[in-house]
mmCIF file of C-alpha atoms in Angstrom:
data_model
loop_
_atom_site.group_PDB
_atom_site.id
_atom_site.type_symbol
_atom_site.label_atom_id
_atom_site.label_comp_id
_atom_site.label_asym_id
_atom_site.label_seq_id
_atom_site.Cartn_x
_atom_site.Cartn_y
_atom_site.Cartn_z
ATOM 1 C CA MET A 79 -29.147 5.188 -8.378
ATOM 2 C CA ARG A 80 -32.883 5.727 -8.943
ATOM 3 C CA ARG A 81 -32.320 9.470 -9.044
ATOM 4 C CA PHE A 82 -29.330 9.630 -11.410
ATOM 5 C CA HIS A 83 -29.908 6.485 -13.533
ATOM 6 C CA PRO A 84 -26.194 5.729 -13.954
ATOM 7 C CA ASP A 85 -25.025 3.705 -16.945
ATOM 8 C CA THR A 86 -22.112 2.341 -14.912
ATOM 9 C CA VAL A 87 -21.636 1.729 -11.194
ATOM 10 C CA ILE A 88 -18.183 1.111 -9.732
ATOM 11 C CA THR A 89 -17.512 -0.306 -6.288
ATOM 12 C CA PHE A 90 -15.064 -2.601 -4.507
ATOM 13 C CA GLY A 91 -14.957 -6.341 -5.091
ATOM 14 C CA ALA A 92 -16.418 -8.794 -2.619
ATOM 15 C CA ASP A 93 -13.101 -8.830 -0.724
ATOM 16 C CA GLY A 94 -13.180 -5.058 -0.292
ATOM 17 C CA GLY A 95 -10.263 -4.714 -2.689
ATOM 18 C CA TYR A 96 -7.680 -5.762 -0.095
ATOM 19 C CA GLY A 97 -9.680 -7.000 2.887
ATOM 20 C CA HIS A 98 -10.777 -3.701 4.446
ATOM 21 C CA PRO A 99 -14.014 -4.468 6.385
ATOM 22 C CA ASP A 100 -15.617 -1.090 5.560
ATOM 23 C CA HIS A 101 -14.964 -1.681 1.859
ATOM 24 C CA VAL A 102 -16.428 -5.198 2.090
ATOM 25 C CA ALA A 103 -19.635 -3.674 3.491
ATOM 26 C CA VAL A 104 -19.697 -0.973 0.779
ATOM 27 C CA SER A 105 -19.281 -3.640 -1.922
ATOM 28 C CA TRP A 106 -22.043 -5.859 -0.520
ATOM 29 C CA LEU A 107 -24.564 -3.036 -0.172
ATOM 30 C CA THR A 108 -23.774 -1.407 -3.516
ATOM 31 C CA THR A 109 -23.897 -4.709 -5.379
ATOM 32 C CA ALA A 110 -27.192 -5.668 -3.717
ATOM 33 C CA ALA A 111 -28.713 -2.276 -4.588
ATOM 34 C CA PHE A 112 -27.509 -2.544 -8.196
ATOM 35 C CA ARG A 113 -29.006 -6.037 -8.560
ATOM 36 C CA ALA A 114 -32.313 -4.827 -7.172
ATOM 37 C CA LEU A 115 -32.467 -1.914 -9.631
ATOM 38 C CA ALA A 116 -31.252 -4.011 -12.556
ATOM 39 C CA GLY A 117 -34.345 -6.160 -12.140
ATOM 40 C CA ASP A 118 -36.596 -3.107 -11.694
ATOM 41 C CA ARG A 119 -36.796 -1.559 -15.184
ATOM 42 C CA HIS A 120 -33.099 -0.647 -15.161
ATOM 43 C CA ARG A 121 -31.659 -3.354 -17.399
ATOM 44 C CA GLY A 122 -28.515 -2.676 -19.420
ATOM 45 C CA ARG A 123 -26.622 -1.027 -16.568
ATOM 46 C CA ARG A 124 -23.046 -2.097 -15.922
ATOM 47 C CA LEU A 125 -21.443 -2.939 -12.572
ATOM 48 C CA TYR A 126 -17.652 -2.958 -12.200
ATOM 49 C CA HIS A 127 -15.601 -4.072 -9.230
ATOM 50 C CA ALA A 128 -12.275 -2.351 -8.572
ATOM 51 C CA VAL A 129 -9.413 -4.860 -8.646
ATOM 52 C CA PHE A 130 -6.106 -4.507 -6.785
ATOM 53 C CA PRO A 131 -3.728 -7.068 -8.354
ATOM 54 C CA PRO A 132 -0.336 -7.548 -6.662
ATOM 55 C CA ARG A 133 2.314 -5.394 -8.364
ATOM 56 C CA ARG A 134 5.908 -6.344 -9.025
ATOM 57 C CA THR A 135 7.176 -2.859 -8.149
ATOM 58 C CA CYS A 136 9.786 -2.753 -5.365
ATOM 59 C CA MET A 137 9.777 0.637 -3.659
ATOM 60 C CA ALA A 138 13.167 -0.039 -2.043
ATOM 61 C CA GLU A 139 14.920 -0.546 -5.393
ATOM 62 C CA GLU A 140 13.155 2.379 -7.081
ATOM 63 C CA LEU A 141 13.991 4.713 -4.208
ATOM 64 C CA ALA A 142 17.616 3.524 -4.046
ATOM 65 C CA HIS A 143 18.222 4.433 -7.685
ATOM 66 C CA TRP A 144 16.403 7.746 -7.170
ATOM 67 C CA ILE A 145 18.447 8.638 -4.082
ATOM 68 C CA ILE A 146 21.772 7.898 -5.810
ATOM 69 C CA GLY A 147 20.801 9.432 -9.145
ATOM 70 C CA ALA A 148 19.343 12.599 -7.652
ATOM 71 C CA GLY A 149 21.878 12.865 -4.832
ATOM 72 C CA ARG A 150 19.133 12.943 -2.189
ATOM 73 C CA PRO A 151 20.333 10.916 0.817
ATOM 74 C CA ALA A 152 17.802 12.534 3.147
ATOM 75 C CA ALA A 153 14.086 13.263 3.330
ATOM 76 C CA ASP A 154 12.275 16.228 4.828
ATOM 77 C CA ARG A 155 11.746 15.425 8.499
ATOM 78 C CA ALA A 156 8.213 16.817 8.355
ATOM 79 C CA ALA A 157 7.385 14.225 5.670
ATOM 80 C CA LEU A 158 8.627 11.190 7.650
ATOM 81 C CA PRO A 159 5.215 10.192 9.101
ATOM 82 C CA GLY A 160 3.674 10.562 5.645
ATOM 83 C CA ILE A 161 6.337 8.433 3.968
ATOM 84 C CA ALA A 162 5.982 5.704 6.606
ATOM 85 C CA LEU A 163 2.202 5.628 6.280
ATOM 86 C CA PHE A 164 2.327 5.782 2.473
ATOM 87 C CA ALA A 165 4.727 2.818 2.354
ATOM 88 C CA GLY A 166 2.642 0.752 4.761
ATOM 89 C CA GLU A 167 -0.649 1.487 2.987
ATOM 90 C CA SER A 168 0.904 0.798 -0.425
ATOM 91 C CA ALA A 169 2.076 -2.628 0.740
ATOM 92 C CA THR A 170 -1.361 -3.365 2.226
ATOM 93 C CA MET A 171 -3.050 -2.397 -1.058
ATOM 94 C CA ARG A 172 -0.489 -4.525 -2.981
ATOM 95 C CA LEU A 173 0.647 -1.489 -4.967
ATOM 96 C CA ALA A 174 4.212 -2.634 -4.228
ATOM 97 C CA ARG A 175 5.721 -5.947 -3.204
ATOM 98 C CA ASP A 176 7.942 -4.641 -0.416
ATOM 99 C CA ASP A 177 7.938 -6.055 3.085
ATOM 100 C CA VAL A 178 7.349 -2.831 5.057
ATOM 101 C CA ARG A 179 8.206 -2.661 8.751
ATOM 102 C CA VAL A 180 9.156 -0.164 11.429
ATOM 103 C CA ARG A 181 12.047 -1.602 13.430
ATOM 104 C CA TRP A 182 13.760 -0.500 16.617
ATOM 105 C CA PHE A 183 17.472 -1.101 17.227
ATOM 106 C CA PRO A 184 19.060 -0.713 20.690
ATOM 107 C CA PRO A 185 22.273 1.323 20.977
ATOM 108 C CA GLY A 186 25.305 -0.542 19.625
ATOM 109 C CA THR A 187 23.262 -2.894 17.428
ATOM 110 C CA ALA A 188 24.692 -3.721 13.991
ATOM 111 C CA VAL A 189 21.903 -2.823 11.552
ATOM 112 C CA ILE A 190 23.925 -3.800 8.450
ATOM 113 C CA GLU A 191 27.065 -5.947 8.258
ATOM 114 C CA PRO A 192 29.444 -6.061 5.266
ATOM 115 C CA GLY A 193 29.000 -9.044 2.989
ATOM 116 C CA GLU A 194 25.306 -9.430 3.645
ATOM 117 C CA PRO A 195 23.074 -9.367 0.561
ATOM 118 C CA ALA A 196 21.507 -5.934 0.297
ATOM 119 C CA GLU A 197 17.790 -6.537 0.507
ATOM 120 C CA ALA A 198 16.477 -3.434 2.267
ATOM 121 C CA LEU A 199 16.425 0.334 2.282
ATOM 122 C CA TYR A 200 16.377 2.092 5.659
ATOM 123 C CA LEU A 201 14.912 5.488 6.527
ATOM 124 C CA ILE A 202 15.731 6.795 9.996
ATOM 125 C CA LEU A 203 12.600 7.982 11.812
ATOM 126 C CA SER A 204 14.314 8.789 15.100
ATOM 127 C CA GLY A 205 17.726 8.371 16.706
ATOM 128 C CA THR A 206 21.171 8.268 15.094
ATOM 129 C CA ALA A 207 23.334 5.662 13.371
ATOM 130 C CA GLU A 208 26.938 5.534 12.228
ATOM 131 C CA ALA A 209 28.322 4.181 8.930
ATOM 132 C CA LEU A 210 31.641 2.369 9.416
ATOM 133 C CA PRO A 211 33.280 1.285 6.127
ATOM 134 C CA GLU A 212 35.761 -1.576 6.443
ATOM 135 C CA ARG A 213 39.214 -1.242 4.907
ATOM 136 C CA PRO A 214 40.916 -4.199 3.185
ATOM 137 C CA ALA A 215 43.037 -4.780 6.286
ATOM 138 C CA GLY A 216 39.892 -5.079 8.403
ATOM 139 C CA GLN A 217 39.983 -1.724 10.184
ATOM 140 C CA LEU A 218 36.752 0.177 10.578
ATOM 141 C CA THR A 219 36.689 3.871 9.715
ATOM 142 C CA ARG A 220 34.066 6.405 10.637
ATOM 143 C CA ALA A 221 32.340 7.750 7.522
ATOM 144 C CA ARG A 222 29.285 9.691 8.671
ATOM 145 C CA VAL A 223 26.732 10.000 11.403
ATOM 146 C CA MET A 224 23.138 9.697 10.200
ATOM 147 C CA GLN A 225 20.029 11.097 11.853
ATOM 148 C CA ALA A 226 16.255 11.326 11.345
ATOM 149 C CA GLY A 227 15.418 11.764 7.677
ATOM 150 C CA ASP A 228 18.555 10.032 6.371
ATOM 151 C CA PHE A 229 18.357 7.006 4.091
ATOM 152 C CA PHE A 230 20.960 4.270 4.165
ATOM 153 C CA GLY A 231 21.388 0.962 2.372
ATOM 154 C CA GLU A 232 20.756 2.458 -1.072
ATOM 155 C CA GLY A 233 24.321 1.843 -2.256
ATOM 156 C CA GLY A 234 24.134 -1.817 -1.327
ATOM 157 C CA LEU A 235 20.795 -2.244 -3.091
ATOM 158 C CA VAL A 236 22.197 -0.846 -6.317
ATOM 159 C CA ALA A 237 25.497 -2.768 -6.021
ATOM 160 C CA GLY A 238 23.884 -5.966 -4.750
ATOM 161 C CA GLN A 239 25.949 -6.182 -1.569
ATOM 162 C CA GLY A 240 26.530 -3.976 1.447
ATOM 163 C CA THR A 241 29.982 -2.499 1.886
ATOM 164 C CA ALA A 242 29.852 -0.880 5.322
ATOM 165 C CA HIS A 243 28.835 -1.552 8.885
ATOM 166 C CA VAL A 244 25.911 0.536 10.060
ATOM 167 C CA VAL A 245 25.597 0.635 13.839
ATOM 168 C CA ALA A 246 22.968 2.294 16.020
ATOM 169 C CA ARG A 247 24.634 5.010 18.098
ATOM 170 C CA GLU A 248 21.575 5.463 20.291
ATOM 171 C CA SER A 249 18.047 4.127 20.338
ATOM 172 C CA LEU A 250 17.253 3.920 16.621
ATOM 173 C CA THR A 251 13.897 3.546 14.850
ATOM 174 C CA CYS A 252 13.846 2.918 11.094
ATOM 175 C CA LEU A 253 11.312 2.408 8.361
ATOM 176 C CA VAL A 254 12.580 -0.706 6.573
ATOM 177 C CA LEU A 255 11.561 -1.469 2.978
ATOM 178 C CA SER A 256 12.681 -4.958 1.992
ATOM 179 C CA CYS A 257 12.583 -6.402 -1.524
ATOM 180 C CA THR A 258 12.005 -9.898 -0.130
ATOM 181 C CA PRO A 259 9.960 -11.075 2.862
ATOM 182 C CA VAL A 260 11.870 -10.865 6.116
ATOM 183 C CA THR A 261 12.764 -14.318 7.451
ATOM 184 C CA PRO A 262 12.506 -14.644 11.235
ATOM 185 C CA TYR A 263 15.689 -15.791 12.998
ATOM 186 C CA ALA A 264 17.763 -15.449 9.820
ATOM 187 C CA GLY A 265 21.530 -15.558 10.314
ATOM 188 C CA ARG A 266 23.831 -12.609 9.772
ATOM 189 C CA GLY A 267 26.857 -12.117 7.563
ATOM 190 C CA ALA A 268 27.902 -13.364 4.132
ATOM 191 C CA ASP A 269 28.080 -17.079 5.007
ATOM 192 C CA ALA A 270 24.547 -17.182 6.422
ATOM 193 C CA ALA A 271 23.254 -15.304 3.387
ATOM 194 C CA ARG A 272 24.874 -17.736 0.951
ATOM 195 C CA ALA A 273 23.417 -20.691 2.822
ATOM 196 C CA ALA A 274 19.937 -19.187 2.662
ATOM 197 C CA GLY A 275 20.178 -18.465 -1.069
ATOM 198 C CA LEU A 276 18.688 -15.008 -0.676
ATOM 199 C CA PRO A 277 20.087 -13.440 -3.870
ATOM 200 C CA ALA A 278 18.450 -16.154 -5.981
ATOM 201 C CA ALA A 279 15.134 -15.596 -4.234
ATOM 202 C CA ARG A 280 15.338 -11.898 -4.955
ATOM 203 C CA ALA A 281 16.218 -12.410 -8.622
ATOM 204 C CA ALA A 282 13.271 -14.764 -9.113
ATOM 205 C CA GLY A 283 10.836 -11.984 -8.269
ATOM 206 C CA LEU A 284 7.114 -12.601 -8.189
ATOM 207 C CA PRO A 285 4.891 -14.247 -10.797
ATOM 208 C CA ALA A 286 2.696 -11.993 -12.910
ATOM 209 C CA ALA A 287 -0.584 -11.163 -11.203
ATOM 210 C CA ASP A 288 -3.612 -13.172 -12.315
ATOM 211 C CA LEU A 289 -6.471 -10.841 -13.213
ATOM 212 C CA PRO A 290 -10.125 -11.904 -13.238
ATOM 213 C CA PRO A 291 -11.597 -12.500 -16.710
ATOM 214 C CA GLY A 292 -12.922 -9.332 -18.298
ATOM 215 C CA THR A 293 -10.656 -7.019 -16.285
ATOM 216 C CA SER A 294 -10.005 -3.632 -17.871
ATOM 217 C CA ALA A 295 -6.798 -1.689 -17.235
ATOM 218 C CA VAL A 296 -7.268 2.077 -17.305
ATOM 219 C CA ASP A 297 -4.248 4.346 -17.767
ATOM 220 C CA VAL A 298 -4.751 7.375 -15.501
ATOM 221 C CA THR A 299 -1.252 8.852 -15.728
ATOM 222 C CA SER A 300 -2.665 11.933 -17.482
ATOM 223 C CA TYR A 301 -4.745 12.563 -14.367
ATOM 224 C CA LEU A 302 -2.077 11.560 -11.844
ATOM 225 C CA ASP A 303 -1.660 15.085 -10.439
ATOM 226 C CA ARG A 304 -5.393 15.333 -9.792
ATOM 227 C CA LYS A 305 -5.446 11.859 -8.260
ATOM 228 C CA LEU A 306 -2.542 12.720 -5.964
ATOM 229 C CA GLY A 307 -4.278 15.969 -5.025
ATOM 230 C CA ALA A 308 -7.404 14.031 -4.051
ATOM 231 C CA LEU A 309 -5.327 11.591 -1.983
ATOM 232 C CA ALA A 310 -3.503 14.462 -0.298
ATOM 233 C CA ARG A 311 -6.807 15.923 0.875
ATOM 234 C CA HIS A 312 -7.383 12.726 2.875
ATOM 235 C CA ARG A 313 -4.230 13.210 4.912
ATOM 236 C CA THR A 314 -5.500 11.251 7.924
ATOM 237 C CA GLN A 315 -5.382 8.030 5.908
ATOM 238 C CA TYR A 316 -3.003 8.669 3.023
ATOM 239 C CA PRO A 317 -0.896 11.772 3.755
ATOM 240 C CA ILE A 318 1.008 11.875 0.483
ATOM 241 C CA VAL A 319 3.163 14.798 -0.583
ATOM 242 C CA PRO A 320 4.062 14.232 -4.268
ATOM 243 C CA SER A 321 7.518 15.782 -3.922
ATOM 244 C CA MET A 322 8.574 13.285 -1.236
ATOM 245 C CA LEU A 323 8.807 10.408 -3.748
ATOM 246 C CA PRO A 324 10.033 10.116 -7.348
ATOM 247 C CA GLN A 325 7.409 10.802 -9.998
ATOM 248 C CA SER A 326 8.333 7.598 -11.856
ATOM 249 C CA LEU A 327 7.543 5.506 -8.756
ATOM 250 C CA LEU A 328 4.184 7.230 -8.253
ATOM 251 C CA GLN A 329 3.299 6.644 -11.905
ATOM 252 C CA THR A 330 4.191 2.957 -11.639
ATOM 253 C CA MET A 331 2.203 2.436 -8.441
ATOM 254 C CA LEU A 332 -0.782 4.726 -9.050
ATOM 255 C CA GLY A 333 -0.894 5.297 -12.818
ATOM 256 C CA THR A 334 -3.068 2.290 -13.723
ATOM 257 C CA GLU A 335 -6.388 1.200 -12.279
ATOM 258 C CA PHE A 336 -8.141 -2.120 -12.855
ATOM 259 C CA PHE A 337 -11.861 -2.885 -13.047
ATOM 260 C CA ALA A 338 -13.640 -6.201 -13.584
ATOM 261 C CA ARG A 339 -17.168 -6.230 -14.972
ATOM 262 C CA THR A 340 -19.396 -8.514 -12.958
ATOM 263 C CA GLY A 341 -21.601 -11.058 -14.670
ATOM 264 C CA GLY A 342 -24.127 -13.696 -13.734
ATOM 265 C CA GLY A 343 -23.433 -16.926 -11.946
ATOM 266 C CA ARG A 344 -23.667 -18.128 -8.391
ATOM 267 C CA ASN A 345 -22.193 -15.008 -6.786
ATOM 268 C CA ALA A 346 -24.498 -12.700 -8.703
ATOM 269 C CA ALA A 347 -27.490 -14.892 -7.875
ATOM 270 C CA ALA A 348 -26.549 -14.827 -4.232
ATOM 271 C CA SER A 349 -26.352 -11.039 -4.385
ATOM 272 C CA ARG A 350 -29.816 -10.863 -5.966
ATOM 273 C CA ARG A 351 -31.249 -13.055 -3.225
ATOM 274 C CA ALA A 352 -29.502 -11.068 -0.493
ATOM 275 C CA LYS A 353 -31.604 -8.718 1.560
ATOM 276 C CA VAL A 354 -30.235 -5.639 3.213
ATOM 277 C CA PRO A 355 -30.800 -5.909 6.982
ATOM 278 C CA PRO A 356 -33.088 -3.198 8.409
ATOM 279 C CA PRO A 357 -31.359 -0.487 10.452
ATOM 280 C CA ARG A 358 -31.506 -0.843 14.204
ATOM 281 C CA ARG A 359 -34.034 1.382 15.941
ATOM 282 C CA PRO A 360 -32.618 3.302 18.918
ATOM 283 C CA SER A 361 -34.036 2.255 22.253
ATOM 284 C CA GLY A 362 -37.066 4.339 23.228
ATOM 285 C CA CYS A 363 -37.868 5.262 19.626
ATOM 286 C CA PRO A 364 -41.357 4.117 18.454
ATOM 287 C CA SER A 365 -41.505 1.741 15.491
ATOM 288 C CA GLN A 366 -42.713 2.814 12.036
ATOM 289 C CA ARG A 367 -45.700 0.455 12.410
ATOM 290 C CA TYR A 368 -46.748 2.253 15.609
ATOM 291 C CA LEU A 369 -46.358 5.658 13.961
ATOM 292 C CA ARG A 370 -48.495 4.586 10.995
ATOM 293 C CA ARG A 371 -51.257 3.388 13.315
ATOM 294 C CA ALA A 372 -51.065 6.585 15.361
ATOM 295 C CA SER A 373 -51.384 8.780 12.272
#
């Protein structure tokens, strides 16, 4: 900061944006350094904290419409780890409101039963499953066998209710994106769903996110390709391939960024009083005081 004299410094908020301990440390150190320089002939500089408000976007619903509209019931198998990690990280960062889980189903398990409210989209990561539509007379008919890379549940999400049994043929692992939080020990079937009132809970959605005063929303959709390219270069943490998801969903989740300008008050005063702890000296290394005396 002393070398470049920035007009504006941007870092994470005190919570690290979404609780990440490394980001909390970055925020604390950057804010403390900014406060020290602001009082050292560097007045007029601006400090912004990145804000990650909860979004109302539901990846499951967006993907369901995309799959049906584009006729893409399957994903590239090579992209499956990236999609799973992208979905989990997006939920952690509150870029989407989905409940994201990886679930295992033993052979013969009913993953979806007819009549249940359709609340989730499934992506098979490994194993196989079988769709068994039910005829009016109650007979089950074999429709298709699904394998790794196949989506299922999209038709029910769009229609509002599942229409077919889906049963695990062998050990089955799925990425599950749910529009509503998963309730432990919930019943199965249409009667249990009506008793729980799940459709009403889904329709209610989430309240609008409360943003800190002075928060600025920055539209970065014009730079989305460059932003995605930067994210793709960090494949160990966010291995995104833009073609694996609809562009409209990426724009909704990543096209706006939020920043809150920090001001005075108790938190700022505490930051000004804070002192950065000295780095630990490795064992066997002489102290700076000893070196000064020796020189």
